[in-house]
Coordinates of C-alpha atoms in Angstrom, one line a residue:
Chain A
M572 CA -3.6 32.9 -35.3
E573 CA -2.0 31.9 -31.5
E574 CA -2.6 28.8 -29.3
S575 CA -5.2 30.4 -27.2
A576 CA -7.6 31.1 -30.2
Y577 CA -6.5 28.2 -31.6
I578 CA -8.1 26.0 -28.4
G579 CA -11.1 28.2 -27.8
G580 CA -11.9 28.0 -31.3
L581 CA -11.8 24.2 -31.3
I582 CA -13.4 24.0 -28.1
A583 CA -16.1 26.3 -29.6
G584 CA -16.5 24.1 -32.6
F585 CA -17.1 20.8 -30.6
A586 CA -19.7 22.6 -28.4
F587 CA -21.5 23.7 -31.5
L588 CA -20.9 20.2 -32.9
I589 CA -22.8 18.4 -29.8
A590 CA -25.5 21.0 -29.5
G591 CA -26.3 21.0 -33.2
I592 CA -26.7 17.4 -33.1
R593 CA -29.2 17.7 -30.0
L594 CA -31.0 20.0 -31.4
Y595 CA -31.1 18.2 -34.8
R596 CA -32.5 15.2 -32.7
L597 CA -35.0 17.6 -31.2
Q598 CA -36.6 18.7 -34.4
V599 CA -36.6 15.1 -35.9
R600 CA -38.9 14.3 -33.1
T601 CA -40.9 17.5 -33.2
G602 CA -40.8 18.8 -36.7
E603 CA -40.6 22.8 -35.8
A604 CA -38.8 25.0 -37.0
P605 CA -37.1 27.1 -33.8
E606 CA -35.0 23.8 -33.4
R607 CA -34.4 23.1 -36.9
L608 CA -32.8 26.5 -37.8
L609 CA -30.8 26.6 -34.6
A610 CA -29.8 23.2 -35.1
T611 CA -28.9 24.4 -38.9
T612 CA -27.1 27.6 -37.6
F613 CA -24.9 25.4 -34.7
L614 CA -23.8 22.4 -37.2
V615 CA -23.0 25.1 -40.2
W616 CA -20.7 27.1 -37.0
S617 CA -19.1 24.1 -36.1
L618 CA -18.2 23.1 -39.9
S619 CA -17.0 26.7 -39.7
Y620 CA -14.7 26.7 -36.6
F621 CA -13.0 23.7 -37.8
C622 CA -12.4 24.9 -41.5
W623 CA -10.7 28.1 -39.8
Q624 CA -8.7 25.3 -37.0
L625 CA -7.7 23.0 -39.6
P626 CA -5.1 24.9 -41.3
V627 CA -3.9 25.8 -38.1
A628 CA -3.3 23.0 -36.3
V629 CA -2.0 20.9 -39.0
E630 CA 0.1 21.6 -42.6
T631 CA -3.0 21.7 -45.2
G632 CA -1.0 23.0 -47.7
S633 CA -2.6 24.4 -50.7
L634 CA -5.9 23.6 -49.3
A635 CA -5.2 26.3 -46.3
A636 CA -6.8 29.0 -48.6
P637 CA -9.9 27.2 -49.8
L638 CA -10.5 25.8 -46.0
L639 CA -10.3 29.9 -44.6
F640 CA -12.7 30.6 -47.5
I641 CA -15.6 27.7 -46.5
G642 CA -14.8 28.9 -42.7
N643 CA -15.8 32.4 -43.6
T644 CA -18.3 31.5 -46.2
T645 CA -20.0 28.7 -43.5
N646 CA -20.1 31.1 -40.6
E647 CA -21.9 34.2 -42.3
L648 CA -24.5 31.3 -43.4
G649 CA -24.6 30.6 -40.0
C650 CA -25.7 34.3 -39.2
I651 CA -28.1 34.1 -41.6
T652 CA -29.5 30.8 -40.5
F653 CA -29.5 32.6 -36.8
A654 CA -31.5 36.0 -37.7
L655 CA -34.2 33.7 -39.6
F656 CA -34.2 31.7 -36.1
L657 CA -34.6 35.3 -34.2
R658 CA -37.4 36.4 -36.3
V659 CA -39.3 33.0 -36.0
V660 CA -39.1 32.8 -32.3
F661 CA -38.9 36.3 -30.8
R662 CA -40.8 38.4 -34.2
N663 CA -43.0 36.2 -35.6
Q664 CA -45.4 38.6 -36.4
E665 CA -43.7 41.8 -37.1
R666 CA -42.8 43.0 -40.6
W667 CA -39.4 44.5 -39.9
A668 CA -38.0 41.6 -38.5
T669 CA -38.6 40.1 -41.8
W670 CA -36.9 43.1 -43.8
L671 CA -33.5 42.8 -40.7
V672 CA -33.5 39.1 -42.0
V673 CA -33.5 40.1 -45.6
A674 CA -30.8 42.9 -44.9
V675 CA -28.6 41.0 -43.0
A676 CA -28.9 38.1 -45.8
V677 CA -28.3 40.9 -48.7
T678 CA -25.4 42.5 -46.1
L679 CA -23.6 38.8 -45.3
T680 CA -23.9 37.6 -49.1
T681 CA -22.6 40.5 -50.6
G682 CA -19.5 40.8 -48.0
V683 CA -18.3 37.5 -48.7
V684 CA -18.6 37.6 -52.4
G685 CA -17.0 40.8 -52.6
S686 CA -14.5 39.9 -50.2
W687 CA -13.7 36.7 -53.0
W688 CA -13.9 39.5 -55.9
V689 CA -11.2 41.6 -54.6
G690 CA -9.0 38.2 -53.5
D691 CA -9.8 37.9 -49.6
S692 CA -11.9 35.3 -49.6
E693 CA -10.7 34.4 -46.2
G694 CA -11.6 38.0 -44.8
L695 CA -8.2 38.3 -43.3
R696 CA -7.6 41.8 -45.0
P697 CA -9.6 44.7 -43.2
L698 CA -7.4 47.4 -44.2
T699 CA -7.5 46.6 -48.0
N700 CA -10.6 44.9 -48.1
P701 CA -14.1 47.2 -47.6
W702 CA -16.3 44.1 -48.4
W703 CA -14.8 42.4 -45.3
W704 CA -16.6 45.8 -43.0
L705 CA -19.8 44.3 -44.4
Q706 CA -19.5 41.1 -42.6
I707 CA -18.7 42.3 -39.5
A708 CA -21.7 44.6 -39.8
G709 CA -24.0 42.1 -40.7
D710 CA -22.6 39.2 -38.1
S711 CA -23.0 42.6 -35.4
A712 CA -26.3 43.3 -36.3
V713 CA -27.3 39.6 -35.6
F714 CA -25.2 38.9 -32.5
A715 CA -26.8 42.6 -31.1
W716 CA -30.6 41.5 -32.0
T717 CA -30.0 38.6 -29.7
G718 CA -29.1 40.3 -26.6
V719 CA -31.8 42.7 -27.1
E720 CA -34.5 40.3 -27.6
G721 CA -33.0 38.5 -24.7
F722 CA -33.0 41.5 -22.5
I723 CA -36.7 42.3 -23.7
Q724 CA -38.1 39.1 -22.7
Y725 CA -36.2 38.8 -19.6
R726 CA -38.0 41.7 -18.2
K727 CA -41.2 40.4 -19.4
A728 CA -40.9 36.9 -17.6
R729 CA -39.6 38.4 -14.6
Q730 CA -42.9 39.8 -14.8
R731 CA -44.7 36.8 -15.5
L732 CA -42.3 35.0 -12.6
R733 CA -44.0 36.8 -9.9
L734 CA -47.1 35.7 -10.8
G735 CA -46.4 32.4 -11.6
L736 CA -46.4 32.4 -15.0
C737 CA -43.2 31.6 -16.2
E738 CA -40.7 28.8 -14.7
P739 CA -37.9 29.9 -12.9
M740 CA -35.6 28.0 -15.3
V741 CA -37.5 29.6 -18.7
C742 CA -37.2 33.2 -17.4
N743 CA -33.4 32.7 -16.5
R744 CA -32.8 31.3 -19.9
Y745 CA -33.9 35.1 -21.4
L746 CA -31.1 36.2 -19.5
L747 CA -29.0 34.0 -20.1
W748 CA -29.5 34.6 -24.1
G749 CA -29.5 38.1 -23.9
L750 CA -25.8 38.1 -22.3
T751 CA -24.9 35.7 -25.0
G752 CA -26.1 38.4 -27.2
V753 CA -23.7 41.0 -25.5
V754 CA -20.7 38.7 -25.2
W755 CA -20.9 37.8 -28.9
T756 CA -21.1 41.8 -29.9
V757 CA -18.3 42.4 -27.7
Y758 CA -16.3 39.3 -28.9
E759 CA -17.3 40.8 -32.7
F760 CA -15.7 44.0 -31.6
A761 CA -12.9 42.1 -30.2
V762 CA -12.0 40.3 -33.7
V763 CA -12.1 43.6 -35.3
V764 CA -9.6 45.0 -33.2
H765 CA -8.0 41.6 -33.4
E766 CA -7.4 41.7 -36.9
I767 CA -6.4 45.1 -37.6
E768 CA -3.5 44.5 -35.6
Y769 CA -2.2 41.5 -37.2
A770 CA -3.1 43.5 -40.8
V771 CA -0.7 46.3 -39.0
T772 CA 2.3 44.3 -37.4
Q773 CA 1.7 40.8 -39.3
V774 CA 1.5 39.3 -36.0
W775 CA -1.3 37.8 -34.0
S776 CA -0.8 39.4 -30.6
A777 CA -1.0 37.0 -27.9
S778 CA -3.0 39.4 -25.7
M779 CA -5.9 40.1 -28.1
D780 CA -5.8 36.2 -28.5
F781 CA -6.3 35.6 -25.4
V782 CA -9.3 38.0 -24.9
V783 CA -10.7 36.3 -28.1
A784 CA -10.5 33.0 -26.9
G785 CA -12.0 33.7 -23.3
L786 CA -15.0 35.6 -25.1
E787 CA -15.5 32.3 -27.5
L788 CA -15.4 30.3 -24.7
A789 CA -17.8 32.8 -22.1
A790 CA -20.6 32.4 -25.2
I791 CA -20.1 28.6 -24.9
A792 CA -20.7 28.5 -21.2
L793 CA -23.6 30.7 -21.6
I794 CA -25.2 28.9 -24.8
W795 CA -24.7 25.7 -22.9
L796 CA -26.8 26.5 -19.6
V797 CA -29.6 27.8 -21.9
F798 CA -29.6 24.1 -23.4
F799 CA -27.9 22.1 -21.3
P800 CA -28.3 23.3 -17.8
P801 CA -26.6 21.3 -14.8
A802 CA -28.9 19.6 -12.4
I803 CA -27.0 21.4 -9.2
Y804 CA -27.4 24.9 -12.2
Q805 CA -31.4 24.4 -12.3
R806 CA -31.9 23.8 -8.9
W807 CA -30.5 26.5 -7.8
I808 CA -32.7 28.8 -10.3
D809 CA -35.5 27.1 -9.5
R810 CA -35.1 27.9 -5.3
A811 CA -34.1 31.4 -6.2
G812 CA -37.1 31.6 -8.9
S813 CA -39.8 30.4 -6.4
S814 CA -38.9 33.2 -3.8
A815 CA -39.6 35.9 -6.6
T816 CA -43.1 34.7 -7.0
V817 CA -45.6 36.1 -5.5
G818 CA -47.7 34.5 -2.4
E819 CA -44.3 31.8 -2.6
G820 CA -41.5 31.2 -0.9
Chain B
V974 CA -54.5 41.3 -33.9
D975 CA -55.7 40.2 -30.3
A976 CA -56.3 37.0 -29.2
A977 CA -60.1 35.6 -29.4
I978 CA -60.0 35.1 -25.6
F979 CA -58.7 38.9 -25.0
D980 CA -61.9 40.3 -27.1
I981 CA -64.0 37.8 -24.8
A982 CA -62.8 39.0 -21.7
A983 CA -62.5 42.6 -22.4
E984 CA -65.9 42.1 -23.1
R985 CA -66.9 40.5 -20.0
L986 CA -65.0 43.4 -18.2
E987 CA -66.8 46.2 -19.7
S988 CA -70.2 44.5 -18.7
H989 CA -69.2 43.7 -15.2
S990 CA -67.4 46.7 -14.4
G991 CA -69.6 49.4 -16.2
L992 CA -66.3 51.0 -17.8
P993 CA -66.4 52.3 -21.7
R994 CA -65.4 50.0 -24.2
L995 CA -62.1 51.7 -24.8
E996 CA -61.6 52.0 -21.4
A997 CA -62.4 48.4 -20.6
R998 CA -60.1 47.2 -23.5
G999 CA -57.0 50.0 -22.9
T1000 CA -57.1 48.8 -18.8
L1001 CA -57.0 45.0 -20.0
R1002 CA -54.0 45.8 -22.1
I1003 CA -52.3 47.9 -19.2
A1004 CA -52.9 44.9 -16.7
L1005 CA -51.5 42.2 -19.6
K1006 CA -48.7 44.5 -19.5
L1007 CA -47.7 44.9 -16.1
A1008 CA -48.0 41.0 -16.3
G1009 CA -45.6 40.6 -18.9
L1010 CA -48.3 39.0 -21.6
A1011 CA -49.8 40.0 -25.3
A1012 CA -52.6 40.7 -26.3
N1013 CA -52.4 38.4 -29.6
S1014 CA -50.9 35.6 -27.5
V1015 CA -52.8 35.3 -23.9
T1016 CA -54.2 32.3 -22.8
A1017 CA -57.7 31.5 -20.8
G1018 CA -55.4 30.4 -18.0
Q1019 CA -53.1 33.4 -18.3
L1020 CA -56.3 35.7 -17.8
S1021 CA -57.0 34.1 -15.1
V1022 CA -54.2 34.9 -13.3
V1023 CA -54.3 38.7 -14.5
F1024 CA -57.7 39.0 -13.1
D1025 CA -57.3 37.3 -9.9
K1026 CA -53.6 39.4 -9.1
V1027 CA -53.3 42.4 -11.5
M1028 CA -57.0 43.9 -12.1
P1029 CA -58.0 43.7 -8.8
G1030 CA -55.8 47.3 -8.4
E1031 CA -56.0 48.7 -12.3
L1032 CA -60.0 48.8 -11.6
E1033 CA -59.3 50.4 -8.1
K1034 CA -57.3 53.3 -9.9
R1035 CA -59.9 53.7 -12.1
G1036 CA -62.8 53.7 -9.1
V1037 CA -64.7 50.8 -10.2
S1038 CA -66.6 49.9 -6.6
D1039 CA -65.8 46.0 -5.6
A1040 CA -63.3 45.2 -8.1
A1041 CA -62.3 42.2 -7.0
A1042 CA -66.3 40.9 -7.3
V1043 CA -65.8 42.5 -10.8
C1044 CA -62.6 40.2 -11.5
S1045 CA -64.2 36.9 -10.0
A1046 CA -67.6 37.7 -12.1
V1047 CA -65.0 37.5 -14.9
V1048 CA -63.0 34.8 -14.5
G1049 CA -66.6 32.6 -13.9
D1050 CA -67.9 33.9 -17.3
L1051 CA -64.0 32.8 -18.7
V1052 CA -64.1 29.2 -17.5
N1053 CA -67.9 29.1 -18.9
T1054 CA -67.3 30.4 -21.9
P1055 CA -66.3 27.9 -24.7
V1056 CA -62.9 29.1 -26.2
P1057 CA -62.3 29.2 -29.7
A1058 CA -59.5 27.0 -30.8
E1059 CA -56.9 29.2 -31.9
A1060 CA -57.7 31.0 -28.6
K1061 CA -56.7 28.4 -26.8
S1062 CA -52.6 28.4 -27.5
G1063 CA -50.9 31.4 -28.3
D1064 CA -47.5 31.8 -29.8
D1065 CA -45.7 31.1 -26.8
L1066 CA -42.5 31.6 -26.4
D1067 CA -42.1 30.1 -23.5
A1068 CA -43.5 26.9 -24.6
I1069 CA -40.6 27.3 -27.8
F1070 CA -37.5 28.0 -25.0
R1071 CA -38.6 25.2 -22.4
R1072 CA -38.7 23.0 -25.2
L1073 CA -35.1 23.8 -27.0
A1074 CA -33.9 22.6 -23.7
N1075 CA -35.1 19.4 -24.0
G1076 CA -32.8 18.4 -26.9

């Protein structure tokens, strides 16, 4: 892994850590499942990022392989809790969503165990490890689901916004959520290309490194706007939203 | 499962508009969909806005005379109807997304 992806991963790790802590504090106050699941996801993902970045940053010797294994495993664990979050928040009463979460959990767990079984516990050998593809399939399903739900809710929220039944910032949050899903899905595709290229050439491509880091940072920026929007951004969205409401602006 | 308030509103709409039961419920569902709402999570406050801004047009399309008066009558009934506890707050996704930004 080259410098761009390392820096991107490090920033992502810290961003998920801060967001996770803030959401954890929120769940302590409210005791509600959505913030609990999202806080867990973000904290687990931050651990995953740090485990991936540590062997790149410093000489970890024999600890490198276990760290990468923990990074791989916690990444998938985070995807499972994130799928649970999507089900609880967007599809609370839908049986198919429960089955989708079960399918994701089984796929990712099988992928991680299978990768470990064939000696690729870090999940870095796409050409020789068929289980690696299960992990990619499970991750991609969760990320695509994120995007689909975001855009479905954004369309409905725009209708409510016109009638004054939805706040502009909440409506915008659905759009950002949908875009995050799209960026994550494209990121997953870029990771596949990146890792296959590495498996073939044994060299981390600098250009793909840059693409992966860029997508990682774009997703972090979107997440940040969803949960911690700056005041100037809120004012901009509120102004735009008021003029979209029937009978106002 | 529809919210209890949906059933109450549909029954009042049927009564004031003269539409058959199924058509009244279907029209209310269409109006809710146009407003980006769902029958299983709608609240009394949201229904009032739907009857004010969306439903008159839908009733006119279906040949109901004096649609605005029908809608006012339904809203008046909803205001005076004690809403069952489970219908007062639905599964409010907006509230979750509002709350998550307060972390």
